[in-house]
Every structure is written in C-alpha cells, then in structure tokens.
Short mmCIF file of C-alpha atoms in Angstrom, two decimals:
data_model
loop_
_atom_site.label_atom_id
_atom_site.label_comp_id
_atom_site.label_asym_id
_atom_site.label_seq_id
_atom_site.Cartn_x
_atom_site.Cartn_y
_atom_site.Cartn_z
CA UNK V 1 8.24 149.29 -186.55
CA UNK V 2 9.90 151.33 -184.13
CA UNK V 3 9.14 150.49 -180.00
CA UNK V 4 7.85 153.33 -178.33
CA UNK V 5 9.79 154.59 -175.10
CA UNK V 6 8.19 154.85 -172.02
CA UNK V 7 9.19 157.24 -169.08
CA UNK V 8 11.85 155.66 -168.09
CA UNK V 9 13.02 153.40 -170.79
CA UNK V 10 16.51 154.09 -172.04
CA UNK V 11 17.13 155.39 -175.39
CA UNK V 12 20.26 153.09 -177.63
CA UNK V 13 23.39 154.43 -176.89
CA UNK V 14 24.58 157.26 -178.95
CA UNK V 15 26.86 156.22 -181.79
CA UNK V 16 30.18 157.10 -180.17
CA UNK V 17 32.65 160.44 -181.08
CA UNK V 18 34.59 160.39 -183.72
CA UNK V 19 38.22 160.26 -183.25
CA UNK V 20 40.95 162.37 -185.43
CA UNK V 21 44.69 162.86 -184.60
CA UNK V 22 46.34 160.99 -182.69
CA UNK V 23 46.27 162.00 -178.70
CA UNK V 24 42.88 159.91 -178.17
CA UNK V 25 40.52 163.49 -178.94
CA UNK V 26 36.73 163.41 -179.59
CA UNK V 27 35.37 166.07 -180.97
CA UNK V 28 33.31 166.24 -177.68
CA UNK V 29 36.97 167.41 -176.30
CA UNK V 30 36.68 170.44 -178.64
CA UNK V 31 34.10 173.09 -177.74
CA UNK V 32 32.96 176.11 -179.95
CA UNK V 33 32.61 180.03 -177.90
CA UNK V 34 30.29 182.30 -178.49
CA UNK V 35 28.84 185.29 -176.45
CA UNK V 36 25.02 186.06 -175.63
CA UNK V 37 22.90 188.58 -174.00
CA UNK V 38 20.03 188.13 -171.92
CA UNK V 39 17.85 187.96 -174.69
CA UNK V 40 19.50 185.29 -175.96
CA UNK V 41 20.56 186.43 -178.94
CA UNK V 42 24.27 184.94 -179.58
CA UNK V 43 27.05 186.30 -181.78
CA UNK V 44 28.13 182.82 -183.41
CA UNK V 45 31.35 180.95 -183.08
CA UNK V 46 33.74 183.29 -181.84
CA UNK V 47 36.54 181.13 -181.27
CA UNK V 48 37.56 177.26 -180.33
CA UNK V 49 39.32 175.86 -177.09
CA UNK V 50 39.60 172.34 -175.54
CA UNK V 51 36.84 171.40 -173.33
CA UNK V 52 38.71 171.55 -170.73
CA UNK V 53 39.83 175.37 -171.14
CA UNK V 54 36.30 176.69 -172.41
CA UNK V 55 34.98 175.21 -168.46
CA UNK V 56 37.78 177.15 -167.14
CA UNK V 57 37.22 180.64 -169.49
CA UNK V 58 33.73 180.28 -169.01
CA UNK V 59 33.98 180.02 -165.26
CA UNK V 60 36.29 183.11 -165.38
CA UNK V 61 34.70 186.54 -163.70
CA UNK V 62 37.05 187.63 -167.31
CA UNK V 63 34.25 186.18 -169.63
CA UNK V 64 31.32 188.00 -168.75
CA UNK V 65 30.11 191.25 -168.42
CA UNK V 66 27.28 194.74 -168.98
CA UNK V 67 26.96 196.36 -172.08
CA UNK V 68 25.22 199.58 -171.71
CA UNK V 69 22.80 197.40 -168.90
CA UNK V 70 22.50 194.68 -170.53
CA UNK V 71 24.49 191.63 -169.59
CA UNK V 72 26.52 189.35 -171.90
CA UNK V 73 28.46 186.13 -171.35
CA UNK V 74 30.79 183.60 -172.45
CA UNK V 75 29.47 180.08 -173.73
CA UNK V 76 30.31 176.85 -174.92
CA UNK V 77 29.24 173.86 -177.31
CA UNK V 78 31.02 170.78 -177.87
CA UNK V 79 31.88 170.41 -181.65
CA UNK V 80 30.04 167.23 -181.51
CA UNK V 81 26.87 169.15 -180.19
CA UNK V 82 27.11 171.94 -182.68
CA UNK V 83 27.43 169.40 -185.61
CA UNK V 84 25.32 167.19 -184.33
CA UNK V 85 22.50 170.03 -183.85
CA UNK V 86 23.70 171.65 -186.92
CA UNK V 87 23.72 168.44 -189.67
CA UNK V 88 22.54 165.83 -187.65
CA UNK V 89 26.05 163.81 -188.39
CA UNK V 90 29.98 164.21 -187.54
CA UNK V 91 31.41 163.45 -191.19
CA UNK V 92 31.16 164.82 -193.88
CA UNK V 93 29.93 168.41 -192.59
CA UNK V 94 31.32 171.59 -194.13
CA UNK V 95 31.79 174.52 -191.48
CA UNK V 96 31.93 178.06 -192.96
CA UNK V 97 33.80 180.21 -190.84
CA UNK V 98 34.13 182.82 -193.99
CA UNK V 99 32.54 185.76 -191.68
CA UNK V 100 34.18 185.13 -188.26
CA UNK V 101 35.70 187.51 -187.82
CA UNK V 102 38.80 188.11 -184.12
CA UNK V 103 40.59 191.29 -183.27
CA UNK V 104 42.55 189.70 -180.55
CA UNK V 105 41.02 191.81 -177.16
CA UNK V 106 40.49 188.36 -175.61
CA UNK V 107 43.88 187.06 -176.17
CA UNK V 108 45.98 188.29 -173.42
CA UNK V 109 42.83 187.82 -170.82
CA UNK V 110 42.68 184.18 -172.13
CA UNK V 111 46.37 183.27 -172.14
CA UNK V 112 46.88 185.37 -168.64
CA UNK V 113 44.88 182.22 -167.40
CA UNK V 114 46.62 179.72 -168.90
CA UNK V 115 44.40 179.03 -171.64
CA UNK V 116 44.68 178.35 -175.30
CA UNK V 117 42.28 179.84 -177.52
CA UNK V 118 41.73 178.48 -181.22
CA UNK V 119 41.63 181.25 -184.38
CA UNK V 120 39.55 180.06 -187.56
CA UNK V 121 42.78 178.86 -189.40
CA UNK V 122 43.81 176.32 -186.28
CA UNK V 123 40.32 175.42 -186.46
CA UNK V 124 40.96 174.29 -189.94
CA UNK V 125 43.49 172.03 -189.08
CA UNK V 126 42.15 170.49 -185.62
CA UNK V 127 38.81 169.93 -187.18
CA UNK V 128 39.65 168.71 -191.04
CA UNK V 129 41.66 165.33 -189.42
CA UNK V 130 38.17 164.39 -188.20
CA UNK V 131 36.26 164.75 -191.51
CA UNK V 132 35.12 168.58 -191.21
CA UNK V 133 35.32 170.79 -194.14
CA UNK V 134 36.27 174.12 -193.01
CA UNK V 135 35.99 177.04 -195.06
CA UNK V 136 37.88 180.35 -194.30
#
C-alpha cells in the first residue's frame, strides 16, 4: 500500500538523468525550442541547444516578437522533461522528428550571440548515445 503525502511531506527522489557521451551530460543539459503565441498554441520542437544556450536565446530581445498583433516567443524544455512528459521514461523512447521542418532565418541571429543551435540530424546523434530513437 502506498503512504499518502501530506502537505509538506517530500516526495522519493527522482530517479536520476541519464548519462550518454562522455563530457558528464544529462539529458536535463539538453533542452528542446519551440515558439508560442499568447494563446498558447506552440509550433513543436523547432530546434535543440544546451541548456545553457536555450537560457541565453530565450533571454535574448532576438527570440521574441508580434505577428500581425499577436505576440510570439521563444521556449524551452529539457529533453528529460519532454520525454519524461511525453513517455513517462528516458530509454527506450522513439522521437519522430520526420515533419520538423528549419529554413535557417534563426541561424545567423543565434550564432551572432554565441550560441549553438542543434538541426534534427545533430539531434540524432546527441540524443541516440542516451537510448533515444530518433527518426528523420
């Protein structure tokens, strides 16, 4: 029988990230973009970055903007929040990135900052070390 929480009780600790290549990465160090509108409708995965450099474009006045009135804006998931959300698990998910689809216009805004953006077939091979199918 499972204990019910109170309040303030403290869940178990998560079961940690999983690891893939070698340079110590979770995939909590990988994040997922995608745009949205005030009606919070989002496009998708639009592209990947490090953690660190989807804070930074996200933070940028560069990755936000109006459509025809209506605002839009850059945002971010973890990998290990969008599988975990997604499949409930880190291993053994299959990604299809089939329909994403990236002409490029954010390129030169993204690299003009320093930052490295991540197109569907680098997502392949960051994400397929750590047990994630990834179709193209």
């Amino acid at each position: 029988m499972e204990e019910q929480l109170s309040l303030f009780s403290r869940p178990a600790t998560p079961e940690p990230s999983v690891t893939g290549p070698p340079g110590g990465k979770t995939l909590s160090d990988w994040a997922f973009l995608y745009t949205a509108g005030r009606a919070g409708h989002n496009t998708g995965i639009r592209f990947m970055m490090s953690r660190e450099d989807a804070v930074a474009w996200c933070e940028s006045d560069l990755s936000h903007g109006n459509v025809h009135g209506n605002p839009w804006a850059y945002f971010f998931t973890s990998v290990e929040n969008f599988c975990n959300c997604h499949w409930g698990q880190l291993k053994g998910v299959t990604l299809d990135l089939r329909k994403l689809t990236d002409n490029g216009q954010w390129d030169e805004k993204i690299s003009g900052l320093g930052l490295t953006k991540y197109g569907k077939g680098d997502i392949r091979k960051i994400l397929e070390p750590y047990g994630i199918r990834v179709l193209i």
